[in-house]
Coordinates of C-alpha atoms in Angstrom, one line a residue:
X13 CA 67.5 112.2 142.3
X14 CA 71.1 111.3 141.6
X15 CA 73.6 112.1 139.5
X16 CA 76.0 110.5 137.8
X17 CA 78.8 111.9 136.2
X18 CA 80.3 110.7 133.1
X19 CA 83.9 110.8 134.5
X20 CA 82.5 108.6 137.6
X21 CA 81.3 106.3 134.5
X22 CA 84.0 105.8 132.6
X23 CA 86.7 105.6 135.5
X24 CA 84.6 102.7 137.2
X25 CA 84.1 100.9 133.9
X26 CA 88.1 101.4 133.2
X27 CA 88.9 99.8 136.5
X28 CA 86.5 96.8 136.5
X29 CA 88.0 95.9 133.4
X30 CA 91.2 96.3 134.7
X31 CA 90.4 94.1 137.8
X32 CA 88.7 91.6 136.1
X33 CA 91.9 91.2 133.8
X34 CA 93.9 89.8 136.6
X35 CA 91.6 88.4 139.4
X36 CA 89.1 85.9 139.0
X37 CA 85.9 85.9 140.8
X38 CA 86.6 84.5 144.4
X39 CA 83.8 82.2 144.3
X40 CA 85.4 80.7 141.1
X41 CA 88.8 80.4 142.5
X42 CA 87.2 77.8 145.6
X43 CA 85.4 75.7 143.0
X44 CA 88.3 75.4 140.9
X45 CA 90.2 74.5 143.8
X46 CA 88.0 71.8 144.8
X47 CA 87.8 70.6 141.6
X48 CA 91.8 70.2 141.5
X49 CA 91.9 68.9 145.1
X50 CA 88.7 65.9 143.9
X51 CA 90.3 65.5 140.4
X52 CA 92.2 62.0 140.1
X53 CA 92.7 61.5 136.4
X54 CA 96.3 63.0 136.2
X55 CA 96.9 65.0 132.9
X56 CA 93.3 66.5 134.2
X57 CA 94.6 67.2 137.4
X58 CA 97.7 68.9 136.0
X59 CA 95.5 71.1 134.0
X60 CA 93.8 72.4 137.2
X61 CA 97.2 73.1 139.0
X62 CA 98.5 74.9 135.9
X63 CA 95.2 76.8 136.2
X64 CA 95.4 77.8 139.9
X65 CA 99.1 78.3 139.7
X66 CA 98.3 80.9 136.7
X67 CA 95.3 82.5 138.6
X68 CA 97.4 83.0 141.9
X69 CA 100.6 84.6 139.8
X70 CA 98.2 86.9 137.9
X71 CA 96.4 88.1 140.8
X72 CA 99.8 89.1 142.6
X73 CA 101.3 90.2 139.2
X74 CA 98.5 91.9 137.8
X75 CA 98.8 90.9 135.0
X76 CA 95.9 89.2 132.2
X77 CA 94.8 85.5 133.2
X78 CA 94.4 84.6 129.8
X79 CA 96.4 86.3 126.4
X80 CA 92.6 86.6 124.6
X81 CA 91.9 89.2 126.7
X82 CA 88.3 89.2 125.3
X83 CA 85.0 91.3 123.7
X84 CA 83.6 93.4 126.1
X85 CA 80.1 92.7 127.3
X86 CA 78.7 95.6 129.3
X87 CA 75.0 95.2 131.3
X88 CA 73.6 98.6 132.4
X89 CA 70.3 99.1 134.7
X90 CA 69.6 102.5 134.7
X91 CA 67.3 103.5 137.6
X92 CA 64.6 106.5 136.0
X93 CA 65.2 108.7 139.1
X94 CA 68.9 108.5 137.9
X95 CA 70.4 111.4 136.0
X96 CA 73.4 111.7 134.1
X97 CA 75.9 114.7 133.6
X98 CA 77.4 113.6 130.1
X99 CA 78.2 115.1 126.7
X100 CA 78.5 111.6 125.8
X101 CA 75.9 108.7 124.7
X102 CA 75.8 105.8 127.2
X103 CA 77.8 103.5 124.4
X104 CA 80.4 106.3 124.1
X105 CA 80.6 106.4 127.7
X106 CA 81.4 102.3 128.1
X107 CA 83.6 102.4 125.0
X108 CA 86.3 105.1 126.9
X109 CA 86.1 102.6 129.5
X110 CA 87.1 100.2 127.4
X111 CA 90.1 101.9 125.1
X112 CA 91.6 103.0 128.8
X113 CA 91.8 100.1 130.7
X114 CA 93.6 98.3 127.4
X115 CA 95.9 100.8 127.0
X116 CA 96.7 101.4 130.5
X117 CA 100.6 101.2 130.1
X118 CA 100.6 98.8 133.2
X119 CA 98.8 96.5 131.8
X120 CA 98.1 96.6 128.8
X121 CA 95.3 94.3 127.7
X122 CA 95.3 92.6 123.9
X123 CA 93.2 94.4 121.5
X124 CA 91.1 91.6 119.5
X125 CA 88.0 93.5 118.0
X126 CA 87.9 93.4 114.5
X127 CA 85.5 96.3 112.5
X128 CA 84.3 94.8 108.8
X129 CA 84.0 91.2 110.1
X130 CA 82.8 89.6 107.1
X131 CA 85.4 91.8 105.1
X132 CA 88.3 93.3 106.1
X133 CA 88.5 92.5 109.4
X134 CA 90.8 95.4 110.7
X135 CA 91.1 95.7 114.4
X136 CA 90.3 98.8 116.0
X137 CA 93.7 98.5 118.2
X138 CA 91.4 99.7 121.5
X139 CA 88.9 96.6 121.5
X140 CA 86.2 99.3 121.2
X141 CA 83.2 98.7 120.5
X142 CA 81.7 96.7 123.3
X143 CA 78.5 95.4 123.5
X144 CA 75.9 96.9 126.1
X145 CA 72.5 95.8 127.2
X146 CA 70.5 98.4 129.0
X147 CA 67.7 97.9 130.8
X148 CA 65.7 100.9 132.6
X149 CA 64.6 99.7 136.4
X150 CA 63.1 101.3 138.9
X151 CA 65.2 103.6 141.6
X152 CA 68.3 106.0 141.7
X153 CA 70.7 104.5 141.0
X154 CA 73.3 103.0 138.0
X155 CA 74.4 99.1 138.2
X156 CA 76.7 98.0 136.1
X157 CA 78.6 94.2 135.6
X158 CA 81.1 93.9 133.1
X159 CA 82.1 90.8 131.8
X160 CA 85.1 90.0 129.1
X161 CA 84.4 86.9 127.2
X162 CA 87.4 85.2 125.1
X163 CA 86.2 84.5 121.9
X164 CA 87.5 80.8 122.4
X165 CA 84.8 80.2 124.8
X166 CA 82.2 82.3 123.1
X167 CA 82.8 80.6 119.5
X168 CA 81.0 77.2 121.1
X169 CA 77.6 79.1 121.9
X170 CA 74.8 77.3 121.0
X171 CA 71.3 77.8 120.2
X172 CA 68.2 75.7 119.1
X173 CA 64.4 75.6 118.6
X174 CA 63.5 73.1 120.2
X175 CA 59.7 71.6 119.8
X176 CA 57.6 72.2 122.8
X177 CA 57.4 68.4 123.9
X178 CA 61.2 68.3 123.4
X179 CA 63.6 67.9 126.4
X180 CA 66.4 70.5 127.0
X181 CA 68.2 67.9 129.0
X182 CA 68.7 65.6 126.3
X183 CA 69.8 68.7 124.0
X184 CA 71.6 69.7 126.2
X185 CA 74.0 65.9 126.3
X186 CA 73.6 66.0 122.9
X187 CA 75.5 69.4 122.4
X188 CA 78.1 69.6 124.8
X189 CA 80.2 67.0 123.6
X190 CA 80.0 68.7 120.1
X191 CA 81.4 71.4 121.4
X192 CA 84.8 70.2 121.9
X193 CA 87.8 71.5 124.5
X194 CA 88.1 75.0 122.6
X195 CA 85.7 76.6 125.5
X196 CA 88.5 75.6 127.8
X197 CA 86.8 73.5 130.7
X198 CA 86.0 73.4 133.6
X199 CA 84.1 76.7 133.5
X200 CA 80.2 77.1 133.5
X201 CA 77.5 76.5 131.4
X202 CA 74.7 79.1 130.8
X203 CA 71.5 78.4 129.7
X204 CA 68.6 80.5 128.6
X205 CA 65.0 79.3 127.9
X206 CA 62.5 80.7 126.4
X207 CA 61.0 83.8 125.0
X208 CA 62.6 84.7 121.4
X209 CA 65.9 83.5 119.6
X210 CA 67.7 86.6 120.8
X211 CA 65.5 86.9 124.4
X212 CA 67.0 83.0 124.7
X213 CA 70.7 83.9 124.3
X214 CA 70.5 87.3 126.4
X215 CA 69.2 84.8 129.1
X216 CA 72.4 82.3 128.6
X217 CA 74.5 85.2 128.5
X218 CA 73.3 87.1 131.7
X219 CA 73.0 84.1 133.7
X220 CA 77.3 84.0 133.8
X221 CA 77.5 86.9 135.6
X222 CA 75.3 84.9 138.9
X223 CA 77.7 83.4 141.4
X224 CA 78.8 80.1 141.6
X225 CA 76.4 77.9 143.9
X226 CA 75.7 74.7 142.9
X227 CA 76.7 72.7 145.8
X228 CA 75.0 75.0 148.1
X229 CA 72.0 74.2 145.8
X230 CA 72.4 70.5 146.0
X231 CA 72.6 70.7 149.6
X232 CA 69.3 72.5 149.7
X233 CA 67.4 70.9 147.2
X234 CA 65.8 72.4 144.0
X235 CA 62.5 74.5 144.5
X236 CA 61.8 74.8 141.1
X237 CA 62.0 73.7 137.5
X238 CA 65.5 75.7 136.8
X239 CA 67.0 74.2 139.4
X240 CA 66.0 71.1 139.1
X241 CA 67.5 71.4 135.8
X242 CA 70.3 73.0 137.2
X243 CA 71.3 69.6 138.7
X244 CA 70.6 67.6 136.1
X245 CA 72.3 69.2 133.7
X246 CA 75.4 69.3 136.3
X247 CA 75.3 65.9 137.3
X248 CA 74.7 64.3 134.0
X249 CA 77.8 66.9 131.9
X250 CA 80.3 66.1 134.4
X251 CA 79.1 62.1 134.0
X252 CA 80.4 62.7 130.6
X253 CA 84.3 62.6 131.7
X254 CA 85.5 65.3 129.4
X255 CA 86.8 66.8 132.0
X256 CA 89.3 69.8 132.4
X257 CA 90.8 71.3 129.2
X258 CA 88.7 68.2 127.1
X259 CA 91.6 65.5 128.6
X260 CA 89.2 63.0 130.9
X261 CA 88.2 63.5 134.5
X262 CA 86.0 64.4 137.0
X263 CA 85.2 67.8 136.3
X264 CA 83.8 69.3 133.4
X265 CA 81.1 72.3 134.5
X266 CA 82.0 74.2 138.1
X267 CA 78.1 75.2 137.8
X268 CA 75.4 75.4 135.1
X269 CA 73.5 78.4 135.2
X270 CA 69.3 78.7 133.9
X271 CA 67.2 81.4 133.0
X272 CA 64.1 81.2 131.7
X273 CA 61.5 83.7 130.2
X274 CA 57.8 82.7 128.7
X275 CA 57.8 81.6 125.5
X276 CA 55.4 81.3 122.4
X277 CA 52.9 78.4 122.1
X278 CA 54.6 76.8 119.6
X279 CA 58.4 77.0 120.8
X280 CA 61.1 76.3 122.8
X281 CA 64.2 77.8 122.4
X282 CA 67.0 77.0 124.2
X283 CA 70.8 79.1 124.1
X284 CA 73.8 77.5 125.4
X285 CA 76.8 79.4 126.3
X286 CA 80.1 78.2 128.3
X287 CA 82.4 80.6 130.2
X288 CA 85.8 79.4 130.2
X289 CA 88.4 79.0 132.7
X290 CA 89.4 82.4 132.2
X291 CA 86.2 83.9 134.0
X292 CA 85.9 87.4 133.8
X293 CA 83.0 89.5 135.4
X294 CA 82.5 92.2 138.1
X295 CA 79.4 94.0 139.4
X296 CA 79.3 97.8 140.9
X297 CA 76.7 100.2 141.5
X298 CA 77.3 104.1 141.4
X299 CA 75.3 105.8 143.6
X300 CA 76.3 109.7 142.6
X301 CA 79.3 109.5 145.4
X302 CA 82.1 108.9 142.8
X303 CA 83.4 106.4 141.1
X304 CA 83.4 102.9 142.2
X305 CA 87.5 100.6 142.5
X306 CA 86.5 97.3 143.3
X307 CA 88.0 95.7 146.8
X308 CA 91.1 93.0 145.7
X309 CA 90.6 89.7 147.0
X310 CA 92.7 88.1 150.0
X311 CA 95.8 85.8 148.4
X312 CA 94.5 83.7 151.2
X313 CA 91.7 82.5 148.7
X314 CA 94.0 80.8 146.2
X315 CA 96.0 77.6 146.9
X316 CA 99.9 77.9 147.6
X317 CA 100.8 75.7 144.6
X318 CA 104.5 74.8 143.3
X319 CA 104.2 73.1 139.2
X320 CA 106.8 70.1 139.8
X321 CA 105.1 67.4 136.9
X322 CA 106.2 64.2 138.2
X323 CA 107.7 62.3 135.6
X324 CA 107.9 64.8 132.6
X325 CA 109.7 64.5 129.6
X326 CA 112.6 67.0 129.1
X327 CA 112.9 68.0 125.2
X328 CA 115.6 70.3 123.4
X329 CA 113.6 71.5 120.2
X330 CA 116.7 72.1 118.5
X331 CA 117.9 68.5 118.5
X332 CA 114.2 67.1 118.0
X333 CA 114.0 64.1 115.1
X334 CA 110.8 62.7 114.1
X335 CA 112.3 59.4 115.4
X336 CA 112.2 60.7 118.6
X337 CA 108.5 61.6 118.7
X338 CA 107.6 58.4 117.7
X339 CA 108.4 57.8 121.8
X340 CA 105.9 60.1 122.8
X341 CA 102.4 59.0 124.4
X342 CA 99.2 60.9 124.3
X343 CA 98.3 62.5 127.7
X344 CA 102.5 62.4 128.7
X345 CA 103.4 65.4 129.8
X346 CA 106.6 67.3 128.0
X347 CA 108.7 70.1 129.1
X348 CA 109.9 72.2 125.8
X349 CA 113.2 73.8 125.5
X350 CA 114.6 75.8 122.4
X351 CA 113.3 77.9 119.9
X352 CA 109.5 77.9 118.9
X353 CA 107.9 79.5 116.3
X354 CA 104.4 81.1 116.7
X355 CA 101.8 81.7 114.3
X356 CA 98.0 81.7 114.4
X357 CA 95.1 82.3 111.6
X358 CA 96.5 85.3 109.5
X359 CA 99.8 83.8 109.3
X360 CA 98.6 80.2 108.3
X361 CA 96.8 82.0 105.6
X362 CA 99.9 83.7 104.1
X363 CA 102.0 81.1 104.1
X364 CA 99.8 78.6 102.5
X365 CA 99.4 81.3 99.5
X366 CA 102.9 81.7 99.0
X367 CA 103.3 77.8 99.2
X368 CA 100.5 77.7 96.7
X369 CA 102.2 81.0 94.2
X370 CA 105.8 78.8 94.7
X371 CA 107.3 81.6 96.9
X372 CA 109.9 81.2 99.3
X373 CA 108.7 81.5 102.5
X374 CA 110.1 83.6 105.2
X375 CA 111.1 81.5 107.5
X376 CA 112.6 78.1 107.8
X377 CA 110.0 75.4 109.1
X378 CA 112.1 72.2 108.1
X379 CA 112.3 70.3 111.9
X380 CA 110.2 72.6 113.6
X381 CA 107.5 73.4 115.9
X382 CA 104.6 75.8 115.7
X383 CA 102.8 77.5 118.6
X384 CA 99.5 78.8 117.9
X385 CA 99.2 81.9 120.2
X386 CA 98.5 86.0 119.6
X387 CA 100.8 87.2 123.0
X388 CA 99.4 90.4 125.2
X389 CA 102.2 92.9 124.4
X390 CA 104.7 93.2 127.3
X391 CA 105.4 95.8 130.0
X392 CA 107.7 96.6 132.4
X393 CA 110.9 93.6 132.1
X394 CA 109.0 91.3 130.1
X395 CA 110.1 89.8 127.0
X396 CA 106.8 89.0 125.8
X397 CA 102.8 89.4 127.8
X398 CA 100.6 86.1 129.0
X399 CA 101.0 84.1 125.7
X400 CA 98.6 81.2 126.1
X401 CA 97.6 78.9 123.5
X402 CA 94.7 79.7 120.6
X403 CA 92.4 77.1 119.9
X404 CA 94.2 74.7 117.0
X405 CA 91.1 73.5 115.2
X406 CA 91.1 76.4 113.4
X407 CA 94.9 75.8 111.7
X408 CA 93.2 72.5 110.9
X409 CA 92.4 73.4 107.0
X410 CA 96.0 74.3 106.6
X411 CA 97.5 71.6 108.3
X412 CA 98.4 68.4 105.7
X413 CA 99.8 71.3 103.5
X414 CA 102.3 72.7 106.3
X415 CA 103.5 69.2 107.3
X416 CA 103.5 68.2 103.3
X417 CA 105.6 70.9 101.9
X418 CA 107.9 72.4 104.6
X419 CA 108.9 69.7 106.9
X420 CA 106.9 70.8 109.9
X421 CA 107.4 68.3 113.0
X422 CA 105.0 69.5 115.3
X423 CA 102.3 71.3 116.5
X424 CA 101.0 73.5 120.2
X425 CA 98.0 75.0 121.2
X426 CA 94.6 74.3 122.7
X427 CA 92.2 72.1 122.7
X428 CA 91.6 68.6 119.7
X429 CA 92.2 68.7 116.1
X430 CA 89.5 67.4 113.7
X431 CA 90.2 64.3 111.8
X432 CA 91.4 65.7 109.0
X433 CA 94.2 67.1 111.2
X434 CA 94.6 64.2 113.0
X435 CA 95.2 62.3 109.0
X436 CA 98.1 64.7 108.2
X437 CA 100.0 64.1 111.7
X438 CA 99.8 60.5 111.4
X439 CA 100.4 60.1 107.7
X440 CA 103.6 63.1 108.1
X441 CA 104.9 61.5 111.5
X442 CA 103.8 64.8 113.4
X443 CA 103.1 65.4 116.5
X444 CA 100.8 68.1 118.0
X445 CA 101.0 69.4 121.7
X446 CA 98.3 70.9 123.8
X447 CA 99.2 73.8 125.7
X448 CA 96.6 74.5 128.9
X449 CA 94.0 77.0 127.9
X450 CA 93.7 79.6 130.6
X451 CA 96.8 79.8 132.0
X452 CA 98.9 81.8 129.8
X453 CA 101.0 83.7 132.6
X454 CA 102.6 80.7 133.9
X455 CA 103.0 79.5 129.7
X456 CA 104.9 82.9 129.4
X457 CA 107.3 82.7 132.4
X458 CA 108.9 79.9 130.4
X459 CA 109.6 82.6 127.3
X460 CA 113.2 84.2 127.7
X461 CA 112.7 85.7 124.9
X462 CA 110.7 87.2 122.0
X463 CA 111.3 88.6 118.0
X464 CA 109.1 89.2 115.4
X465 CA 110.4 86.8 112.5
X466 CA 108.0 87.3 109.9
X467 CA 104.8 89.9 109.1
X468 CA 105.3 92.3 111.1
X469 CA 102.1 93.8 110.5
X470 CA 100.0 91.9 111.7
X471 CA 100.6 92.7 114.6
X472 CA 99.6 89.9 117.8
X473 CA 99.3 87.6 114.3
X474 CA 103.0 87.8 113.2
X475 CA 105.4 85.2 113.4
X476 CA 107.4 84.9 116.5
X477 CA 110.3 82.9 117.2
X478 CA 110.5 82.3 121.1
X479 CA 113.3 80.7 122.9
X480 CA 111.8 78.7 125.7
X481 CA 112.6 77.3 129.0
X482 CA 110.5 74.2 130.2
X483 CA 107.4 75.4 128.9
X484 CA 104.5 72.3 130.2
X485 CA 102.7 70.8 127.5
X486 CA 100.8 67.5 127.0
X487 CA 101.1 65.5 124.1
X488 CA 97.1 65.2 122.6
X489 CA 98.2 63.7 119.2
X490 CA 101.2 61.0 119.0
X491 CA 102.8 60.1 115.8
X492 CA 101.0 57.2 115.2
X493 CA 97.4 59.4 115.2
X494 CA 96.4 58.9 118.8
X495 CA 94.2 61.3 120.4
X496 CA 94.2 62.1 123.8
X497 CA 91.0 64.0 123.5
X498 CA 89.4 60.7 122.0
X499 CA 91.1 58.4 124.2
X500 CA 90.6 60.5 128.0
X501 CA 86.5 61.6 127.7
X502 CA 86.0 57.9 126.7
X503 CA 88.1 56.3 129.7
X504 CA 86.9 58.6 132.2
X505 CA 83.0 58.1 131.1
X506 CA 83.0 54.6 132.1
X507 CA 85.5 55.1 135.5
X508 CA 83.6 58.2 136.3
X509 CA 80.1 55.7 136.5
X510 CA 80.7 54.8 140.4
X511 CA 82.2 58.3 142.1
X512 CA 79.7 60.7 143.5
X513 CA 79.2 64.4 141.5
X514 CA 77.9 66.2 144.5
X515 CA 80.5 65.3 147.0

């Protein structure tokens, strides 16, 4: 029998999550890189370099990949010959994991768990709790993976019941495309199929954690129905050409991921969740010898990458004029200099009450530009942590009243806006800019410097004003209502019929 001490527990969980804040899985690193060195649509191709630049400067920084940090998934097999020397429940156990590796002064992750979600959502300020799946197997011993999943990515989840004679495949098309750039392609696609509704999703979820092998598995061939479907479902998303970060190319999925599970007579259900370009997961097993610090991977795995856009557009914000926007194309890249102002959800909300109570509002938007981002507070000499964008669909409903009633010129963050959005920029002469989701240590290099301008208490919410130094960004809606995440997926479907997926 072994035992497993609670300290050994805790300290393991702290430092995978740690880890998994700042490396990515090696296995993801060499697809992403093939994917960049493949790619030939260019505002695509720019997305991957961003990425890999961002993954390389984390991993020797050590410092978060991505500002959203993410909800803590936890998966537990217990072998029954195991015994634990605790005070604490298991939960407890995982949840002092947690609140220590995002406090941990040197890095210091972003807390992002709100308690009383469908009231007062107040955040918890550890990003406790974490959700944990245990499963008791046979044997000694205690394997754990922990995974962090950014709630951009894990907002597009998906799940149907399907009729028995239905095809997953075709559900499968069907959805993806609905589910927009806000899961922050490429990343991977996990399905589950079968048993219950919650049985189906567990499958989805567990299957991110498995490794990334697709081409090996194309190289092989398929030996049974899940991978068959595997490369289908591969083959026939990336055919789609919305490619990296939603803006047209070659590569949408790195790898798709099935698990099934029998199923009642009369269903078929199906869950579909992506994983981002922010993958986070890492697997150890405590065997009673101590905790477990996971082995850093060799620099040698990432790409030696320099960001030089060829052709970008240099732009002072504080002499911007909606004449000059006018000049802009969709997919053009832009380098932003100046002062930007930041402000997500909680902040849209307040200041479209005030607008609606007649109140001044606290700070000047006549002229200027928004970024929608919650930073990771900052350590050491920073001025402000990995500040990548939040997805922008969401400031969507606030939108036409911003650009109506304070003179708002533009817009940054991730991913499209929905048409209603895309109404107000055109009929107002905005603009909005897409910032590359997933790579918010490079975005934050560009920040010289940071200071809460407005509501102060809320905290990773408030209002910012940034000064920024060439910070990359690609213009996704012109002036005249043009949509690069319209206009790119569509091109690239059709040039995308004639180029091998498995090559």
């Amino acid at each position: 029998m072994r035992t497993i001490e609670q300290e050994d527990f805790i300290a393991s969980v702290a430092a995978a999550l740690q880890f998994i804040s700042y490396y990515h899985p090696v296995d993801f690193i060499r697809a992403l890189r093939r994917a960049y060195e493949r790619e030939v649509a260019p505002a695509a191709k720019d997305a991957l370099a961003q990425l890999l630049i961002n993954s390389r400067m984390c991993a020797e920084g050590h410092r978060p990949l991505c500002q959203d940090t993410g909800i803590v998934t936890v998966f537990v097999k217990v072998g029954m010959e195991a015994r634990f020397v605790a005070t604490m429940d298991l939960q407890q156990m995982v949840d002092e994991g947690v609140r220590r590796a995002y406090l941990d002064p040197d890095n210091k992750l972003r807390a992002s768990i709100l308690s009383d979600p469908a009231g007062a959502r107040t955040n918890t300020r550890d990003n406790t709790p974490a959700v944990v799946h245990v499963e008791l197997v046979a044997g000694d011993t205690v394997e754990v993976t922990v995974a962090a999943k950014g709630g951009g990515s894990e907002a597009k989840s998906k799940f149907a019941m399907l009729n028995p004679s239905d095809s997953v495949v075709d559900w499968v098309l069907k959805t993806v495309p609905t589910m927009g750039a806000g899961w922050c392609p490429p990343g991977m696609l996990g399905i589950g199929i079968g048993g219950t509704a919650e049985k189906a999703m567990l499958l989805a979820k567990e299957s991110l954690m498995e490794p990334i092998d697709i081409l090996d598995l194309a190289a092989r061939g398929a030996k049974t129905r899940t991978e068959e479907l595997r490369l289908e479902i591969y083959e026939k998303v990336n055919r789609l050409g919305i490619g990296a970060q939603g803006l047209g190319g070659l590569t949408t999925v790195l790898d798709v991921k099935v698990r099934d599970y029998p199923t009642h007579a009369a269903n078929l259900p199906v869950a579909l969740i992506p994983n981002c370009a922010a993958t986070r997961h890492a697997h150890f097993t405590l065997n009673g010898a101590g905790p477990v610090f996971l082995d850093p991977p060799s620099l040698e795995e990432w790409p030696r990458l320099r960001y030089e856009p060829a052709g970008a557009r240099r732009v002072n914000l504080g002499t911007m004029t909606r004449e000059e926007i006018f000049s802009w194309q969709p997919g053009e890249t832009i380098l932003l200099s100046g002062r930007l102002l930041t402000g997500r959800d909680a902040a849209h909300k307040r200041l479209t009450e005030m607008l609606d109570r007649g109140e001044k509002l606290p700070v000047d938007l006549q002229g200027r530009f928004i970024y929608y981002v919650g930073p990771v507070d900052p350590v050491r000499d920073e001025v402000v942590g990995p500040a990548g964008p939040t997805t922008a669909t969401r400031m969507d409903k606030f939108t036409r009243q911003l650009l109506a009633e304070t003179g708002l010129l533009g817009m940054v963050g991730k991913a499209e806006r929905g048409p209603a959005a895309i109404a107000a920029i055109k009929e107002f002469g905005a603009v909005y800019l897409m910032a590359v989701g997933g790579a918010a240590y490079l975005v934050a290099k560009a920040i010289r410097s940071s200071r809460v301008v407005a509501f102060a208490d809320l905290g990773m919410e408030a209002i910012y004003e940034f000064e920024v130094s060439q910070m990359p960004v690609t213009v996704a809606v012109d002036a005249r209502g043009q949509s690069v995440h319209q206009s790119g997926p569509a091109e690239w479907q059709q040039r995308i019929a004639g180029i091998p997926v498995f090559s």
